[in-house]
Coordinates of C-alpha atoms and ligand atoms in Angstrom, one line a residue:
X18 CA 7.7 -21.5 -9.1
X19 CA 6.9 -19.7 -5.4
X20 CA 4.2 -21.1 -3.1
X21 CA 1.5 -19.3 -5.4
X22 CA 2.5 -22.3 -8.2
X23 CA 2.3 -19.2 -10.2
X24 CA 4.9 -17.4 -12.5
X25 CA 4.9 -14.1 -10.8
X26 CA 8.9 -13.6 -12.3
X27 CA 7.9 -10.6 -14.3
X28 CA 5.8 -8.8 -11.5
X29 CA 8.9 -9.7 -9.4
X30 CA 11.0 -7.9 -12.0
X31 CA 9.2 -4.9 -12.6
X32 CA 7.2 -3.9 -9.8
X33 CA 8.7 -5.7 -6.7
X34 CA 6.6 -3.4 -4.5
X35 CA 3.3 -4.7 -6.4
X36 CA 4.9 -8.2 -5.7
X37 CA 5.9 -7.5 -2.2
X38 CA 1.9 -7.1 -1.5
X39 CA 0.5 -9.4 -3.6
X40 CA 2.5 -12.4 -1.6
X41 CA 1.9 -10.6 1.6
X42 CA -1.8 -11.0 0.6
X43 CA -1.2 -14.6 0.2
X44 CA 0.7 -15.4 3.1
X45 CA -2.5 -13.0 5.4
X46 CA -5.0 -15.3 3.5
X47 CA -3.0 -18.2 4.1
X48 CA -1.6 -17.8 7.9
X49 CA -5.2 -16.5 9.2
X50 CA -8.6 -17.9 9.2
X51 CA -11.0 -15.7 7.2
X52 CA -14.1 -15.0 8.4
X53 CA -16.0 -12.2 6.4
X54 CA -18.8 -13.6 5.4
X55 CA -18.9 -12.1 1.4
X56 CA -15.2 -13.6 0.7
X57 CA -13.9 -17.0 -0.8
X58 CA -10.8 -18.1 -2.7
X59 CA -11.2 -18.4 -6.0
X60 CA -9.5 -21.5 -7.9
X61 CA -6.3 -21.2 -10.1
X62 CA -8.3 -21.6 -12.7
X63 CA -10.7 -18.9 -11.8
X64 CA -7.2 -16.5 -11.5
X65 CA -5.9 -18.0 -14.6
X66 CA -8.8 -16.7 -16.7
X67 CA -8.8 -13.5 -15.1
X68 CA -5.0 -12.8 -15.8
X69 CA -4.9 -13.8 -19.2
X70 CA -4.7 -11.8 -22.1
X71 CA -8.4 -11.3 -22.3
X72 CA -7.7 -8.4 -20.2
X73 CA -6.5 -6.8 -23.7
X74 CA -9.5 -6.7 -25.9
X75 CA -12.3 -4.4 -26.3
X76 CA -15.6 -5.6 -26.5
X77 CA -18.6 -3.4 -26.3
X78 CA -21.9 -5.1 -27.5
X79 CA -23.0 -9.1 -26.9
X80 CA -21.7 -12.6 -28.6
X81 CA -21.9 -11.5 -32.2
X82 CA -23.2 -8.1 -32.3
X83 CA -20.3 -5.9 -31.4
X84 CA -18.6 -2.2 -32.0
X85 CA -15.3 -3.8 -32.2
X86 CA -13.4 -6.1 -34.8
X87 CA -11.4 -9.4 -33.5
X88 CA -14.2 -10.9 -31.1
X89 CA -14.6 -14.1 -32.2
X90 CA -13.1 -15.5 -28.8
X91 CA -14.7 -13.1 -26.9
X92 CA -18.1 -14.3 -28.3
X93 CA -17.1 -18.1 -27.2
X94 CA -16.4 -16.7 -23.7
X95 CA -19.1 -14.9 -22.5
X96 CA -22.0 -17.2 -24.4
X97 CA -20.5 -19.9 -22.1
X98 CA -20.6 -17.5 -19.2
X99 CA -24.5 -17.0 -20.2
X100 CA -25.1 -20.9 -21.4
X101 CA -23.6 -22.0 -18.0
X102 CA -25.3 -19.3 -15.8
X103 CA -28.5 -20.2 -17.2
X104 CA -28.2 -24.1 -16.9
X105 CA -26.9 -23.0 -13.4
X106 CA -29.9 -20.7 -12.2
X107 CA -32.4 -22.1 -14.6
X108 CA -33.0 -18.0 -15.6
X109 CA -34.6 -17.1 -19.2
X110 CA -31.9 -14.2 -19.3
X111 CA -28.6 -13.5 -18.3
X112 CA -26.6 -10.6 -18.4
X113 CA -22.6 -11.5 -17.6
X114 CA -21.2 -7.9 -18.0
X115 CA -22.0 -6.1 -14.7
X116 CA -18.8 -5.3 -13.1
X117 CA -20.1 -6.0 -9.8
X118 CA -23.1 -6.5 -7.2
X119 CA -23.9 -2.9 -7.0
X120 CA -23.8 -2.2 -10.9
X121 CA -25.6 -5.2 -11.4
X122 CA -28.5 -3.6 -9.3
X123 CA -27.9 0.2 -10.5
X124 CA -28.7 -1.6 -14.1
X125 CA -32.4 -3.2 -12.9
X126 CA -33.3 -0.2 -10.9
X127 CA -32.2 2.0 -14.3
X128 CA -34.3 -0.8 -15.7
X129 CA -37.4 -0.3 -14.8
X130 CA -37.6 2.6 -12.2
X131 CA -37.9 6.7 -12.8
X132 CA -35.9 8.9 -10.5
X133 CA -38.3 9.8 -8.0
X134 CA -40.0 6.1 -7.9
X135 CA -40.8 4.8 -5.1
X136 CA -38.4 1.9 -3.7
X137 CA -39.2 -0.7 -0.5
X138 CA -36.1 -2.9 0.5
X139 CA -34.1 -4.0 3.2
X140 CA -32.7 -1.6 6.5
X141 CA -29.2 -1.6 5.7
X142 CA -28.9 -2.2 9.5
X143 CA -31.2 -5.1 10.0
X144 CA -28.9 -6.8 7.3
X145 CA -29.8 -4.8 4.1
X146 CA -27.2 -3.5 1.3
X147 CA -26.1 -0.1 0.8
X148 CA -27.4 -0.6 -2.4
X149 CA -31.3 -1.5 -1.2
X150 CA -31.8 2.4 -0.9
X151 CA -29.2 3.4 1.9
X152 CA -29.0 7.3 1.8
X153 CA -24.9 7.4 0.7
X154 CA -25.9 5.1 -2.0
X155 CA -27.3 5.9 -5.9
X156 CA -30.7 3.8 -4.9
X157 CA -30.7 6.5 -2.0
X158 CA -30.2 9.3 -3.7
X159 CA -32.5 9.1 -6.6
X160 CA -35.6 6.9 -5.5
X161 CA -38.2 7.5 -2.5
X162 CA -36.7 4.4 -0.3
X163 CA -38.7 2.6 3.0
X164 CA -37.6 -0.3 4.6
X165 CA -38.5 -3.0 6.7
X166 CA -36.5 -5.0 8.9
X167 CA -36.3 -7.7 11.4
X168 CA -38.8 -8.6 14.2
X169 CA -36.9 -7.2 17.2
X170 CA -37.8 -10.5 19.1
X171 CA -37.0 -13.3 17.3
X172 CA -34.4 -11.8 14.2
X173 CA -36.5 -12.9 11.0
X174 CA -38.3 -11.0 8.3
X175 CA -41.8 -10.4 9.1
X176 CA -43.4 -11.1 6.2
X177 CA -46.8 -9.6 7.1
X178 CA -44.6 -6.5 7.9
X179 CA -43.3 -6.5 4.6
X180 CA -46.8 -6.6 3.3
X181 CA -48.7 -4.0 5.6
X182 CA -45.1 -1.1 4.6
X183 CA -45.9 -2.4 0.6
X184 CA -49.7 -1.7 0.9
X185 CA -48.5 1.6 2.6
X186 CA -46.2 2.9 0.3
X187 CA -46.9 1.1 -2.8
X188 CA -43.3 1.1 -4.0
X189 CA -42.7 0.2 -7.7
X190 CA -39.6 -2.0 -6.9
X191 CA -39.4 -4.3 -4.0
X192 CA -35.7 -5.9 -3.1
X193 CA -35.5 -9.0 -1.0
X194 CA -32.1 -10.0 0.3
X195 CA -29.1 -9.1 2.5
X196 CA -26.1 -8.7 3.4
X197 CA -26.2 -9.9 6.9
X198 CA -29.5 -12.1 7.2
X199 CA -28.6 -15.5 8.1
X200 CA -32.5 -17.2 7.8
X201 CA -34.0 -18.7 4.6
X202 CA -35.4 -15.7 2.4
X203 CA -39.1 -16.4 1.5
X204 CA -39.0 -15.3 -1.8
X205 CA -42.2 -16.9 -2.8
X206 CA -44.2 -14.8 -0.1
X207 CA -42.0 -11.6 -1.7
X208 CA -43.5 -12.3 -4.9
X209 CA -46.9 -12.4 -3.8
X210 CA -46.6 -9.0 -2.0
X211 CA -45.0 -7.4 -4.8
X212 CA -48.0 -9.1 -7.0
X213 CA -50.3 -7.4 -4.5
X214 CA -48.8 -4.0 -4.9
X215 CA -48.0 -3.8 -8.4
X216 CA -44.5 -3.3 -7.6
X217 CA -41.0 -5.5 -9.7
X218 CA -39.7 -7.5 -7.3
X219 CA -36.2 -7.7 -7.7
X220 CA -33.9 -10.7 -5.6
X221 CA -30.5 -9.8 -4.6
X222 CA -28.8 -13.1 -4.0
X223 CA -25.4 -11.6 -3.7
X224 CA -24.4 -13.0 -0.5
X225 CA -26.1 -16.7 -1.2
X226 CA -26.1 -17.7 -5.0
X227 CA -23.7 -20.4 -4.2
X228 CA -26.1 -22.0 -1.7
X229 CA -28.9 -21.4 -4.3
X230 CA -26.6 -23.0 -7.2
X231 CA -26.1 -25.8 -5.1
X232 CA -30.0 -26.0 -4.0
X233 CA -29.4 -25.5 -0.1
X234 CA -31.3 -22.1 -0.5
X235 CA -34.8 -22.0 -2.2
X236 CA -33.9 -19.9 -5.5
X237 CA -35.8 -16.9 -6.1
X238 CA -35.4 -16.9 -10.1
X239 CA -38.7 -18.5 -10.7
X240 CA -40.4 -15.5 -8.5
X241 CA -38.7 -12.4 -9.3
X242 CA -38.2 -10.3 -12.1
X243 CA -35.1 -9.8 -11.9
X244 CA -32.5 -11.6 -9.6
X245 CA -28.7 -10.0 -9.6
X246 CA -26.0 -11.5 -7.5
X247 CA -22.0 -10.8 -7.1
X248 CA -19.9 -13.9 -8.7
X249 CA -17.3 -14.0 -6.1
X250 CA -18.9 -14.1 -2.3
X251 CA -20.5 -17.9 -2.0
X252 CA -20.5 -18.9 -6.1
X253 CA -16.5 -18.4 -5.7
X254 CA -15.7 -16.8 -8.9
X255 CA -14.0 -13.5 -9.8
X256 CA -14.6 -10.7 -8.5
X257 CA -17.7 -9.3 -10.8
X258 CA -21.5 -8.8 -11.2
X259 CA -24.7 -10.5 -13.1
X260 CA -28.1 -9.7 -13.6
X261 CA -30.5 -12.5 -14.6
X262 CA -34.4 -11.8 -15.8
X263 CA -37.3 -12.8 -17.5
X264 CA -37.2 -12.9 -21.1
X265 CA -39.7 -10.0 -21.6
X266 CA -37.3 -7.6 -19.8
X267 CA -33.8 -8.5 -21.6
X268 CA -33.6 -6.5 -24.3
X269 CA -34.3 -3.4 -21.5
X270 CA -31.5 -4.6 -19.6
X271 CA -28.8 -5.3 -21.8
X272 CA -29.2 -1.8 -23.1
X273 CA -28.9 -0.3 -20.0
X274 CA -25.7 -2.1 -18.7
X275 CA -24.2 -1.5 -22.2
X276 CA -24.5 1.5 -23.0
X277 CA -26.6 2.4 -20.5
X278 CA -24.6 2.7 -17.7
X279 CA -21.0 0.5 -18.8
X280 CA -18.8 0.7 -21.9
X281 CA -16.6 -2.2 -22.5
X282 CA -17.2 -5.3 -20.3
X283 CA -14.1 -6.5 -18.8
X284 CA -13.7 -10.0 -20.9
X285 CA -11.0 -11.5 -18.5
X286 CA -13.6 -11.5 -15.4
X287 CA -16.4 -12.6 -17.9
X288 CA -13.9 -15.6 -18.7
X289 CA -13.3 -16.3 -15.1
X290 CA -16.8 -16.1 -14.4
X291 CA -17.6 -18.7 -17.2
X292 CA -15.1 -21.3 -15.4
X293 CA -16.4 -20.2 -11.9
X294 CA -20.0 -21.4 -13.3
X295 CA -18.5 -24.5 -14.8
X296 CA -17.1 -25.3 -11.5
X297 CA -20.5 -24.2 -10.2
X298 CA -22.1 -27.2 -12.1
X299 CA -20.4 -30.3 -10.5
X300 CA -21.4 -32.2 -7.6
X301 CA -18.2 -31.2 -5.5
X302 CA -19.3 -28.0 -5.8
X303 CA -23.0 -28.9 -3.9
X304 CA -21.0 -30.9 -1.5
X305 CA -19.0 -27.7 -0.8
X306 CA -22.1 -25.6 0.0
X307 CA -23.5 -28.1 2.0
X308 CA -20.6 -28.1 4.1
X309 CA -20.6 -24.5 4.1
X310 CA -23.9 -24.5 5.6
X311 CA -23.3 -27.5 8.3
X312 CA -20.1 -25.6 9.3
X313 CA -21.9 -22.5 10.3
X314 CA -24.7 -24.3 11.7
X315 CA -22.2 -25.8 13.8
X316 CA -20.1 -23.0 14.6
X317 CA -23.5 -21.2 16.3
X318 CA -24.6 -23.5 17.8
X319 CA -20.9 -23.8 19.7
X320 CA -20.9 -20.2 19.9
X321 CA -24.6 -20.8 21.9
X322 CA -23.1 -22.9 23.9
X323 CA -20.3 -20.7 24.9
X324 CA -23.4 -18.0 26.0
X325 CA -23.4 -16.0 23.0
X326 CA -26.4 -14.3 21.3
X327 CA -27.1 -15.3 17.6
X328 CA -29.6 -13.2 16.0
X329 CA -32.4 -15.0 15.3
X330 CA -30.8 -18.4 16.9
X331 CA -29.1 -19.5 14.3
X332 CA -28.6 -20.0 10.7
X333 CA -29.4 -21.7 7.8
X334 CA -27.2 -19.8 5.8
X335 CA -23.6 -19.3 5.6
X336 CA -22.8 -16.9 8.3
X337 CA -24.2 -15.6 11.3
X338 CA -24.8 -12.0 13.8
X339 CA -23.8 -12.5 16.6
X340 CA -24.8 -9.7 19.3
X341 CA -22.0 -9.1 21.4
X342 CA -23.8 -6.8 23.9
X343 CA -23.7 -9.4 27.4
X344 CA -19.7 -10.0 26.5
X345 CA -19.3 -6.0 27.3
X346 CA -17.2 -5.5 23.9
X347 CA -17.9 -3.9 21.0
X348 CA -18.2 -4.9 17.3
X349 CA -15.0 -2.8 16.8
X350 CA -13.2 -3.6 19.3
X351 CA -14.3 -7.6 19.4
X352 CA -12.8 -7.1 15.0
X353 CA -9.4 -5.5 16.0
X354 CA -8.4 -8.2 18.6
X355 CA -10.0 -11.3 16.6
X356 CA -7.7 -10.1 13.9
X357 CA -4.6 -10.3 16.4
X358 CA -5.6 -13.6 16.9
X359 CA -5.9 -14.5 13.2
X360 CA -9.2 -14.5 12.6
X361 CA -10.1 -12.1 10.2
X362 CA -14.1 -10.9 10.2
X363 CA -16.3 -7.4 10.4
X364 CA -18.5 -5.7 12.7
X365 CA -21.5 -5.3 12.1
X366 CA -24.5 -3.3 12.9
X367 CA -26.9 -6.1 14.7
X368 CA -30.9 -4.7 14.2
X369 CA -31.7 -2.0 16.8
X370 CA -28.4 -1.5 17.7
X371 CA -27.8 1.9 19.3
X372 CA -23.9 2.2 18.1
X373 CA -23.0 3.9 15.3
X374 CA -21.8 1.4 12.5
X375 CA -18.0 2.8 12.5
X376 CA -18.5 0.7 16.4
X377 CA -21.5 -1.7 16.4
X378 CA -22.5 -4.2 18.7
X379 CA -21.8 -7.0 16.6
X380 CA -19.8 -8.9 14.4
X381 CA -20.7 -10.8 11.3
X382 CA -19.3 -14.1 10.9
X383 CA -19.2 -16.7 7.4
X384 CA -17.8 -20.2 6.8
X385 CA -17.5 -19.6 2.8
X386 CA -13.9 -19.2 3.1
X387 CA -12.7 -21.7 5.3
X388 CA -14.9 -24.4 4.4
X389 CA -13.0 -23.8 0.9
X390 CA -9.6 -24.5 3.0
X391 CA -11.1 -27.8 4.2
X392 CA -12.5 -27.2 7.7
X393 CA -15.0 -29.3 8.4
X394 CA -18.1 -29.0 11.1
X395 CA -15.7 -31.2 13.9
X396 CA -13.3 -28.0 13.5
X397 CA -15.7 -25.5 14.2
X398 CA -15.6 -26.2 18.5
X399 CA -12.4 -25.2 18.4
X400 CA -12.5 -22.2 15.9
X401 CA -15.6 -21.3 18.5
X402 CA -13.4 -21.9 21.2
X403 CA -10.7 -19.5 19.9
X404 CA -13.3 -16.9 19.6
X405 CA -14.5 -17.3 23.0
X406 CA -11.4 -17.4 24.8
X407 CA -9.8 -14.4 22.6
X408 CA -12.9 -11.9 23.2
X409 CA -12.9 -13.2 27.1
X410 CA -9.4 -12.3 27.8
X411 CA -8.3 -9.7 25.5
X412 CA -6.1 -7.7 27.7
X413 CA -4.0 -10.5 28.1
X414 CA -0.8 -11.1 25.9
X415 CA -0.1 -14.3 26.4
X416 CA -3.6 -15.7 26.2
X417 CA -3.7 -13.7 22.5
X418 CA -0.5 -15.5 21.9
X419 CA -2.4 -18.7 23.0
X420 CA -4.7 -18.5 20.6
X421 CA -2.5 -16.8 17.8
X422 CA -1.0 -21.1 17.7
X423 CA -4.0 -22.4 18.0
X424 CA -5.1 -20.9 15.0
X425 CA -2.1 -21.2 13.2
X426 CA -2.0 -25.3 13.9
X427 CA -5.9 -24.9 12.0
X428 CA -4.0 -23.3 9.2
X429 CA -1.2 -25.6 8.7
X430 CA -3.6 -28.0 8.9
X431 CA -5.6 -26.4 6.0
X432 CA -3.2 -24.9 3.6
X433 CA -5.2 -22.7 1.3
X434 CA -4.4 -23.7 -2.6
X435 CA -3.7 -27.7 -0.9
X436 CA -7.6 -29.1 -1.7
X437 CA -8.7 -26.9 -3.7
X438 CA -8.6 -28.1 -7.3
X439 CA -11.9 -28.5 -9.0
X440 CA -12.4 -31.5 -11.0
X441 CA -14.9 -30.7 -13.8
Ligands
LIG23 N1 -25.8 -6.9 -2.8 C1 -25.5 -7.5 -1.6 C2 -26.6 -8.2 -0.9 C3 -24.2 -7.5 -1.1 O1 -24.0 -8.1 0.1 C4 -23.2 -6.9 -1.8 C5 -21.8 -6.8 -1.3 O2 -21.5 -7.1 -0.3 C6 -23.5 -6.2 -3.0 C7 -24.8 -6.3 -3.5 C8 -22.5 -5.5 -3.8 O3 -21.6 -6.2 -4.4 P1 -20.2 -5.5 -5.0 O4 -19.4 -5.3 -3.8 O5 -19.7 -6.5 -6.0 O6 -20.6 -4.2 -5.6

């Protein structure tokens, strides 16, 4: 046994270069605090499913309709997956096989749009995905995009906005949600514009289906008509994809994910994801979002009090933009000497900014992770405290040093692995 509490012996064996990284990457996750808003540590018994031998089995089809012989366990699997994502979401359909956020959403737009269509969503830098029809991206390339954004005053959606660009363009898909949006999503008022226009309205709830699953974000699944989500930002599973819809358009999707645009679903994640959902279901698991939330409600209003800009003032989410432009550093720069410190999070574009995104004038921050570790909202002066005193005096060595302990005493404090064992 190592400090994973894994058997890693044959990896060790084998591939000790493979090995070398993979316990690098536990000792990174474990000695620094991360901060990145879409990332989490999944339980051992999330990894367990996804290393196990389901990883050898072909699949292609649904629970008992498939090409392949020898899927009677694979059928168990991924109707529990389904069963427990639908008790979880309350959704008439669900489709477990997308291998990740962005295939999840290729397969509704492949749904129900034409190439050509017409598509409204989020401005990939007012918090949008690449995904919502950014230019480098499939939903770019093949659909007439428009976007809206942020009020430039006070950071939220303006929903009346959203409304008068819908009556413009009359798009036949409209996405709501974000990557970097840290306000309650009306998704009610979505619904009525896209009702309005005639468009789908599809939900993206990638970054905050585990606040949804846990009811400390309104869910969109009564609203939209389609809702997709990554399994392994906030809901803390694997590393995946899932599409839920109304029963009228299932048999659509399913098609297009498989054959459409997949071939054999990857049955070890579908496992994983069927225990992440499980886990998703108990009551320590809404007690974990809630913290999640009171931690980074805490952590900007500290960050406030320490002069720095929140977009929009706040949160009620799990993470936060904070606009770094009256600390005279950039997004980059504020990334690369965090890091030193051992906090790990991104820059990020803030809305309006006028650096490119490879700089930025902002960073985004999340409490997903950490809260996981055990940090609670009395730790979050002093992880705001760290920031502040690491982006103030960043030139200086020994003040990085400073805080380099400081964040290591948080760490030993909160071992990763130590708390987190989900009782089901
Ligand atoms: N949708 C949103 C809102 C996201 O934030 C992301 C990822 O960050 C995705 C989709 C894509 O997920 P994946 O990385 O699994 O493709």
């Amino acid at each position: 046994m190592n400090r994973f509490d894994c058997d890693y012996e044959a990896i060790k064996r084998i591939d000790p270069e493979v090995y070398d990284a993979i316990f690098g990457e536990f000792a990174r996750e474990n000695d620094k605090l991360l901060m990145i808003a879409s990332e989490n540590y999944a339980s051992y018994a999330v990894m367990e499913a996804q290393g196990s031998v389901l990883t050898n089995k072909y699949a292609e089809g649904y629970p008992y309709k498939r090409y392949y012989g020898g899927c009677q366990y694979m059928d168990i699997v991924e109707s529990l997956a389904i069963e427990r994502a639908k008790e979880l979401f309350g959704a008439e359909h669900v489709n477990v096989q997308a291998h990740s956020g962005s295939s999840a959403n290729m397969g509704v737009f492949f749904t129900v749009l034409k190439p050509g269509d017409t598509i409204l969503g989020m401005d990939l830098r007012h918090g949008g995905h690449l995904t919502h029809g950014a230019s480098v991206s499939f939903s770019g390339m093949l659909y007439k995009t428009n976007f809206y954004g942020v009020d430039k005053e006070t950071g939220y959606i303006d929903y009346e906005e959203v409304r008068r660009l819908a009556q413009e363009c009359k798009p036949r898909m409209i996405v709501a949600g974000a990557s970097a949006y840290s306000r309650i999503i009306n998704f009610e008022e979505f619904s009525s514009i896209a009702k309005e226009v005639g468009a789908f309205l599809m939900a993206d709830i990638a970054h905050i289906a585990g606040l949804i699953a846990a009811g400390v974000h309104p869910s969109p699944v009564k609203y939209a008509d389609f809702v997709t989500t990554s399994t392994h930002k906030t809901l803390r599973g694997p590393r995946g994809g899932m599409v839920m819809c109304k029963g009228e358009y299932a048999k659509a999707l399913d098609k297009i994910i498989f054959p459409g645009i997949q071939g054999g679903p990857l049955m070890h994640v579908i496992a994983a994801k069927a225990v992440a959902f499980k886990e998703a279901l108990t009551a320590e698991f809404n007690d974990y979002q809630r913290n999640v939330v009171k931690n980074a409600s805490r952590l900007a209003s500290e960050l406030m009090k320490r002069g720095y800009k929140i977009i929009s003032d706040g949160t009620d989410t799990h993470l936060m933009l904070v606009d770094l432009r009256n600390k005279n550093i950039t997004g980059a720069l504020a990334e690369q000497v965090l890091d030193l410190a051992g906090i790990t999070l991104n820059k990020n574009s803030i809305p309006y900014d006028d650096k490119p995104a490879t700089v930025t004038s902002g960073i985004r921050l999340g409490t997903p992770a950490m809260t996981t570790r055990g940090l609670m909202d009395s730790d979050m002066e002093e992880v705001a405290d760290i920031i502040d005193s690491t982006l103030k005096n960043h030139t200086d060595a020994g003040n990085m040093e400073t805080q380099r302990r400081r964040v290591e005493v948080l760490c030993n404090k909160y071992p990763i692995y130590s708390t987190h064992v989900v009782k089901v």
